[in-house]
Amino acid sequence: MASRKPAADGIPAAPARPRLTVMRDVAKLAGVSHQTVSRVLNNHPNVRVETRERVLEAMRSLNYRRNLAARTLVTRQSDTLGIIGFETTLFGPASMLYGIESAARDAGYMVSIASVRDLERRQVLEAVDRLTQHSVDGVIAIAPKQSVNHALAQAPPSLQCVAVGGSGESDAAPTVSIDNAAGARLATQHLLDLGHATVHHAAGPSDWPESVERIEGWRRTLYAAGAVVPPVEHGWWDAESGYAQGRAMARDPAVTAIFCANDRIALGVLRALHEAGKRVPEDVSVVGFDDMPDSGFFVPPLTTVHQDFGELGRRSLSLLLEHMATSPEVPPPDRVLVAPQLVIRTSSGPLRH
Amino acid sequence: MASRKPAADGIPAAPARPRLTVMRDVAKLAGVSHQTVSRVLNNHPNVRVETRERVLEAMRSLNYRRNLAARTLVTRQSDTLGIIGFETTLFGPASMLYGIESAARDAGYMVSIASVRDLERRQVLEAVDRLTQHSVDGVIAIAPKQSVNHALAQAPPSLQCVAVGGSGESDAAPTVSIDNAAGARLATQHLLDLGHATVHHAAGPSDWPESVERIEGWRRTLYAAGAVVPPVEHGWWDAESGYAQGRAMARDPAVTAIFCANDRIALGVLRALHEAGKRVPEDVSVVGFDDMPDSGFFVPPLTTVHQDFGELGRRSLSLLLEHMATSPEVPPPDRVLVAPQLVIRTSSGPLRH
DNA sequence: CTCAGCTCTGTGAACGTTAACACGCGCGCC
DNA sequence: GGCGCGCGTGTTAACGTTCACAGAGCTGAG
């Protein structure tokens, strides 16, 4: 029925353009002007209910959808937000991405994504460029390294950006992140309260603000408690690095409590401890950071600091929207901190011999 | 320097529109018509090199960027692809997403994402609708459930879709997925070869094709080897489900080898085994599926079936592009299978008492 | 009664690009 | 020498919206 008939008249072939239904068609059917249709679409108040109803009906019967490209052309806004993604294959960034996307959808925005392989200025700038070219209305950068903020500072000033997951030290863009220092404090204090003389730290990379802030929080807490601050070695965010650090620590009998920069590192530490014949938590307590989906099923179930990545995404979106609403004269960029939460499972406990 | 001056003449305020640089400006500077600029931009052959050079120079000096919205309006293609995402917070889907996005970028496409909270027809259709409205040129659906294919069948026929990660049983769209049956065969045969009388299976959800195909591959392999096929219980894709299934299996002395539907389930199984005092692999061998980043650091390191999610993404993209290139008359949809690979670590071994 | 000021609607002109055609020029061929 | 043809370029008209106006009809105050 609905199949397109080959033009039966003299014309050899129909033009390649299928002629989609546009406002004019709706207008004609409803017996109004295209402008009235536009008004209905944009919820302009000054349309008689009766007229509006007629237009709506026409749109329905023609299965009309407005052409966003045309709209974007004239309004210069696309109802699309850009996300600069990094390592989005990992749980944390992937969750933020999801959180942002959900929130954006609820706010009526589409989301386009530009991943970067690494966080060099050039790549970030190129991502920004790709996004601008597709005329996004704003950008959220999953930006766990300083370099991103530097790059963002070079973005066209008309483009609103917010950075999520990084440090707030840049003045390039407002930032939303977990309160890493608070999380580290929670974890460290928990271990101290359990009676451990001090707490060792299996750290992340040295050039990631998240890692640095966790170290800082951990260090301060020890200092405040008058405990000795053991030296830290930096690693990557994965289990392999945790395993390496864990092996070293397992050899040191002074180590009775380890705060890991994230759950994956904790997984590696756990394995190293296991191989060294140390029991957790009887001999050594371990605490992670992130609360990945399965960390409750590590051996033993991991005590960890829970991050609400979804909340992070939502907050960053609302911050962006807020900044987009105010005029482009730059207000002092804010930093939003999301409070983390300690989840106590069985990998931490008092020292027992 | 480049700041906008307030109009000094009689006009009270500059119009809100900042007047961005357009083809006409470039044309004027280069002393050609805007059409020539367009030709340069689109690499039309019939432009004298000298002219092209002049235009390019003008574009550079004006920092011109073409307005994609206008281009989309007239060409009816946006150079943007849509992705329908599901559970993109998990490693597998997140990796596919990343793989698709990278491949798309290399092919000159932008990627917009529409997540669905669950895979009901209505939500999927709504996602398709959102994407069409933003005039994407094609859609890749991360579609691990049958319902998605059904929904896709209802999408406007002009919209090219490919489904990734699902079963190929639908005729709605071409599909690319891991060869789940082959993967299951690899795992099962490996355990059989190790000398186990039979292999138990910790399964995923019953309504996911991936899960069903893995069961099927496992079952066939046992059958072909003349081994008894133990009953399966379905669960979810997470460690919790694996833990529950693992506890039950730990009680059964006949269980000496367990093939898990994914690595997270394997993690739970490992924990259950550990708690029950069973040694892995001495008492029970365990094999997973996915090869998540840290499964090499489980206790013990997990033997598993490696999926190349990046390849999956690339293949689905090239399939989509291929289908977009051929005219809309629907060619019989293909199914592309990506071969998985067994990664042997230490969680599997011969039975030892 | 008149005129200002609402409410509702229509008309024409952007927006910035590509498509379709037209034109002038030089070249080779008969 | 005429003619056809390909090359490089310019001119004009879409594409489907929204914006800025203008105008018709009504209301109510002076």
mmCIF file of N, CA and C in Angstrom, chain A residues 73-139:
data_model
loop_
_atom_site.group_PDB
_atom_site.id
_atom_site.type_symbol
_atom_site.label_atom_id
_atom_site.label_comp_id
_atom_site.label_asym_id
_atom_site.label_seq_id
_atom_site.Cartn_x
_atom_site.Cartn_y
_atom_site.Cartn_z
ATOM 1 N N LEU A 73 20.015 25.602 11.895
ATOM 2 C CA LEU A 73 20.576 26.608 11.001
ATOM 3 C C LEU A 73 20.153 28.013 11.420
ATOM 4 N N VAL A 74 18.892 28.165 11.715
ATOM 5 C CA VAL A 74 18.426 29.513 12.024
ATOM 6 C C VAL A 74 18.580 29.882 13.498
ATOM 7 N N THR A 75 18.341 28.959 14.383
ATOM 8 C CA THR A 75 18.436 29.323 15.800
ATOM 9 C C THR A 75 19.864 29.270 16.325
ATOM 10 N N ARG A 76 20.717 28.599 15.588
ATOM 11 C CA ARG A 76 22.096 28.419 16.026
ATOM 12 C C ARG A 76 22.208 27.645 17.316
ATOM 13 N N GLN A 77 21.218 26.845 17.592
ATOM 14 C CA GLN A 77 21.444 25.889 18.662
ATOM 15 C C GLN A 77 20.842 24.555 18.275
ATOM 16 N N SER A 78 21.538 23.533 18.667
ATOM 17 C CA SER A 78 21.249 22.228 18.105
ATOM 18 C C SER A 78 20.570 21.281 19.071
ATOM 19 N N ASP A 79 20.364 21.730 20.306
ATOM 20 C CA ASP A 79 19.829 20.822 21.320
ATOM 21 C C ASP A 79 20.702 19.587 21.438
ATOM 22 N N THR A 80 21.960 19.763 21.159
ATOM 23 C CA THR A 80 22.897 18.651 21.288
ATOM 24 C C THR A 80 24.069 19.086 22.152
ATOM 25 N N LEU A 81 24.457 18.185 23.020
ATOM 26 C CA LEU A 81 25.602 18.443 23.874
ATOM 27 C C LEU A 81 26.736 17.531 23.465
ATOM 28 N N GLY A 82 27.945 18.001 23.624
ATOM 29 C CA GLY A 82 29.087 17.167 23.292
ATOM 30 C C GLY A 82 29.739 16.614 24.543
ATOM 31 N N ILE A 83 30.210 15.404 24.437
ATOM 32 C CA ILE A 83 30.969 14.851 25.550
ATOM 33 C C ILE A 83 32.344 14.461 25.046
ATOM 34 N N ILE A 84 33.343 14.906 25.750
ATOM 35 C CA ILE A 84 34.684 14.450 25.437
ATOM 36 C C ILE A 84 34.991 13.308 26.387
ATOM 37 N N GLY A 85 35.169 12.145 25.815
ATOM 38 C CA GLY A 85 35.300 10.950 26.639
ATOM 39 C C GLY A 85 36.713 10.429 26.662
ATOM 40 N N PHE A 86 37.085 9.907 27.797
ATOM 41 C CA PHE A 86 38.420 9.329 27.914
ATOM 42 C C PHE A 86 38.333 8.025 28.690
ATOM 43 N N GLU A 87 38.877 6.979 28.130
ATOM 44 C CA GLU A 87 38.865 5.678 28.808
ATOM 45 C C GLU A 87 37.447 5.260 29.177
ATOM 46 N N THR A 88 36.537 5.522 28.299
ATOM 47 C CA THR A 88 35.125 5.297 28.610
ATOM 48 C C THR A 88 34.775 3.820 28.666
ATOM 49 N N THR A 89 35.777 3.034 28.512
ATOM 50 C CA THR A 89 35.604 1.603 28.553
ATOM 51 C C THR A 89 35.640 1.129 30.014
ATOM 52 N N LEU A 90 36.215 1.952 30.871
ATOM 53 C CA LEU A 90 36.283 1.639 32.297
ATOM 54 C C LEU A 90 34.967 1.971 32.981
ATOM 55 N N PHE A 91 34.770 1.347 34.100
ATOM 56 C CA PHE A 91 33.497 1.503 34.784
ATOM 57 C C PHE A 91 33.169 2.951 35.153
ATOM 58 N N GLY A 92 34.123 3.631 35.719
ATOM 59 C CA GLY A 92 33.868 4.998 36.172
ATOM 60 C C GLY A 92 33.435 5.923 35.050
ATOM 61 N N PRO A 93 34.299 6.136 34.081
ATOM 62 C CA PRO A 93 33.934 6.998 32.963
ATOM 63 C C PRO A 93 32.674 6.531 32.246
ATOM 64 N N ALA A 94 32.531 5.226 32.078
ATOM 65 C CA ALA A 94 31.339 4.720 31.401
ATOM 66 C C ALA A 94 30.085 5.100 32.172
ATOM 67 N N SER A 95 30.181 5.047 33.478
ATOM 68 C CA SER A 95 29.023 5.392 34.298
ATOM 69 C C SER A 95 28.714 6.879 34.216
ATOM 70 N N MET A 96 29.767 7.675 34.214
ATOM 71 C CA MET A 96 29.539 9.116 34.085
ATOM 72 C C MET A 96 28.848 9.412 32.765
ATOM 73 N N LEU A 97 29.389 8.792 31.732
ATOM 74 C CA LEU A 97 28.828 8.967 30.403
ATOM 75 C C LEU A 97 27.339 8.667 30.423
ATOM 76 N N TYR A 98 27.019 7.557 31.028
ATOM 77 C CA TYR A 98 25.622 7.148 31.090
ATOM 78 C C TYR A 98 24.798 8.144 31.896
ATOM 79 N N GLY A 99 25.367 8.565 33.030
ATOM 80 C CA GLY A 99 24.659 9.520 33.869
ATOM 81 C C GLY A 99 24.385 10.815 33.124
ATOM 82 N N ILE A 100 25.369 11.277 32.418
ATOM 83 C CA ILE A 100 25.209 12.515 31.657
ATOM 84 C C ILE A 100 24.152 12.333 30.575
ATOM 85 N N GLU A 101 24.259 11.226 29.882
ATOM 86 C CA GLU A 101 23.334 11.005 28.772
ATOM 87 C C GLU A 101 21.892 10.941 29.257
ATOM 88 N N SER A 102 21.663 10.220 30.346
ATOM 89 C CA SER A 102 20.299 10.112 30.863
ATOM 90 C C SER A 102 19.759 11.487 31.238
ATOM 91 N N ALA A 103 20.584 12.218 31.975
ATOM 92 C CA ALA A 103 20.148 13.534 32.421
ATOM 93 C C ALA A 103 19.891 14.441 31.224
ATOM 94 N N ALA A 104 20.760 14.329 30.228
ATOM 95 C CA ALA A 104 20.616 15.171 29.040
ATOM 96 C C ALA A 104 19.308 14.856 28.315
ATOM 97 N N ARG A 105 19.016 13.585 28.220
ATOM 98 C CA ARG A 105 17.778 13.200 27.553
ATOM 99 C C ARG A 105 16.580 13.808 28.262
ATOM 100 N N ASP A 106 16.591 13.711 29.595
ATOM 101 C CA ASP A 106 15.471 14.261 30.353
ATOM 102 C C ASP A 106 15.361 15.764 30.142
ATOM 103 N N ALA A 107 16.495 16.408 29.889
ATOM 104 C CA ALA A 107 16.469 17.847 29.676
ATOM 105 C C ALA A 107 16.222 18.189 28.206
ATOM 106 N N GLY A 108 15.975 17.178 27.398
ATOM 107 C CA GLY A 108 15.662 17.427 25.996
ATOM 108 C C GLY A 108 16.879 17.588 25.108
ATOM 109 N N TYR A 109 17.997 17.117 25.556
ATOM 110 C CA TYR A 109 19.196 17.240 24.740
ATOM 111 C C TYR A 109 19.649 15.897 24.176
ATOM 112 N N MET A 110 20.213 15.970 23.016
ATOM 113 C CA MET A 110 20.888 14.831 22.423
ATOM 114 C C MET A 110 22.349 14.903 22.845
ATOM 115 N N VAL A 111 23.022 13.789 22.794
ATOM 116 C CA VAL A 111 24.413 13.776 23.213
ATOM 117 C C VAL A 111 25.314 13.180 22.132
ATOM 118 N N SER A 112 26.318 13.932 21.763
ATOM 119 C CA SER A 112 27.309 13.412 20.823
ATOM 120 C C SER A 112 28.611 13.182 21.548
ATOM 121 N N ILE A 113 29.309 12.144 21.130
ATOM 122 C CA ILE A 113 30.502 11.818 21.880
ATOM 123 C C ILE A 113 31.752 11.838 21.015
ATOM 124 N N ALA A 114 32.789 12.417 21.581
ATOM 125 C CA ALA A 114 34.082 12.438 20.910
ATOM 126 C C ALA A 114 35.110 11.867 21.875
ATOM 127 N N SER A 115 35.574 10.684 21.594
ATOM 128 C CA SER A 115 36.559 10.079 22.480
ATOM 129 C C SER A 115 37.953 10.546 22.121
ATOM 130 N N VAL A 116 38.787 10.593 23.097
ATOM 131 C CA VAL A 116 40.195 10.859 22.829
ATOM 132 C C VAL A 116 41.010 9.688 23.337
ATOM 133 N N ARG A 117 42.027 9.362 22.571
ATOM 134 C CA ARG A 117 42.846 8.203 22.931
ATOM 135 C C ARG A 117 43.752 8.543 24.110
ATOM 136 N N ASP A 118 44.291 9.717 24.079
ATOM 137 C CA ASP A 118 44.960 10.185 25.286
ATOM 138 C C ASP A 118 44.688 11.664 25.463
ATOM 139 N N LEU A 119 45.149 12.183 26.582
ATOM 140 C CA LEU A 119 44.678 13.507 26.964
ATOM 141 C C LEU A 119 45.611 14.643 26.562
ATOM 142 N N GLU A 120 46.388 14.426 25.527
ATOM 143 C CA GLU A 120 47.239 15.512 25.056
ATOM 144 C C GLU A 120 46.377 16.657 24.578
ATOM 145 N N ARG A 121 46.926 17.831 24.746
ATOM 146 C CA ARG A 121 46.221 19.035 24.351
ATOM 147 C C ARG A 121 45.683 18.943 22.916
ATOM 148 N N ARG A 122 46.515 18.455 22.032
ATOM 149 C CA ARG A 122 46.126 18.436 20.625
ATOM 150 C C ARG A 122 44.852 17.615 20.382
ATOM 151 N N GLN A 123 44.843 16.454 20.979
ATOM 152 C CA GLN A 123 43.686 15.580 20.774
ATOM 153 C C GLN A 123 42.415 16.173 21.366
ATOM 154 N N VAL A 124 42.566 16.756 22.541
ATOM 155 C CA VAL A 124 41.396 17.350 23.182
ATOM 156 C C VAL A 124 40.871 18.504 22.334
ATOM 157 N N LEU A 125 41.799 19.322 21.868
ATOM 158 C CA LEU A 125 41.410 20.460 21.048
ATOM 159 C C LEU A 125 40.722 19.991 19.767
ATOM 160 N N GLU A 126 41.233 18.926 19.226
ATOM 161 C CA GLU A 126 40.638 18.382 18.011
ATOM 162 C C GLU A 126 39.227 17.883 18.287
ATOM 163 N N ALA A 127 39.049 17.282 19.441
ATOM 164 C CA ALA A 127 37.719 16.803 19.821
ATOM 165 C C ALA A 127 36.759 17.979 19.968
ATOM 166 N N VAL A 128 37.234 19.008 20.648
ATOM 167 C CA VAL A 128 36.420 20.211 20.797
ATOM 168 C C VAL A 128 36.030 20.729 19.423
ATOM 169 N N ASP A 129 36.998 20.706 18.525
ATOM 170 C CA ASP A 129 36.761 21.220 17.189
ATOM 171 C C ASP A 129 35.689 20.412 16.458
ATOM 172 N N ARG A 130 35.811 19.110 16.551
ATOM 173 C CA ARG A 130 34.811 18.259 15.916
ATOM 174 C C ARG A 130 33.429 18.557 16.471
ATOM 175 N N LEU A 131 33.368 18.740 17.755
ATOM 176 C CA LEU A 131 32.075 19.000 18.387
ATOM 177 C C LEU A 131 31.514 20.363 17.983
ATOM 178 N N THR A 132 32.374 21.372 17.983
ATOM 179 C CA THR A 132 31.904 22.702 17.589
ATOM 180 C C THR A 132 31.383 22.672 16.165
ATOM 181 N N GLN A 133 32.112 21.984 15.336
ATOM 182 C CA GLN A 133 31.706 21.937 13.936
ATOM 183 C C GLN A 133 30.305 21.337 13.802
ATOM 184 N N HIS A 134 30.011 20.406 14.679
ATOM 185 C CA HIS A 134 28.662 19.859 14.677
ATOM 186 C C HIS A 134 27.733 20.708 15.539
ATOM 187 N N SER A 135 28.193 21.919 15.819
ATOM 188 C CA SER A 135 27.430 22.935 16.549
ATOM 189 C C SER A 135 26.717 22.429 17.791
ATOM 190 N N VAL A 136 27.475 21.814 18.672
ATOM 191 C CA VAL A 136 26.894 21.459 19.965
ATOM 192 C C VAL A 136 26.702 22.720 20.789
ATOM 193 N N ASP A 137 25.744 22.675 21.684
ATOM 194 C CA ASP A 137 25.447 23.854 22.491
ATOM 195 C C ASP A 137 26.358 23.976 23.697
ATOM 196 N N GLY A 138 27.025 22.881 24.040
ATOM 197 C CA GLY A 138 27.903 22.906 25.203
ATOM 198 C C GLY A 138 28.697 21.617 25.259
ATOM 199 N N VAL A 139 29.703 21.617 26.098
ATOM 200 C CA VAL A 139 30.569 20.449 26.160
ATOM 201 C C VAL A 139 30.820 20.022 27.597
#
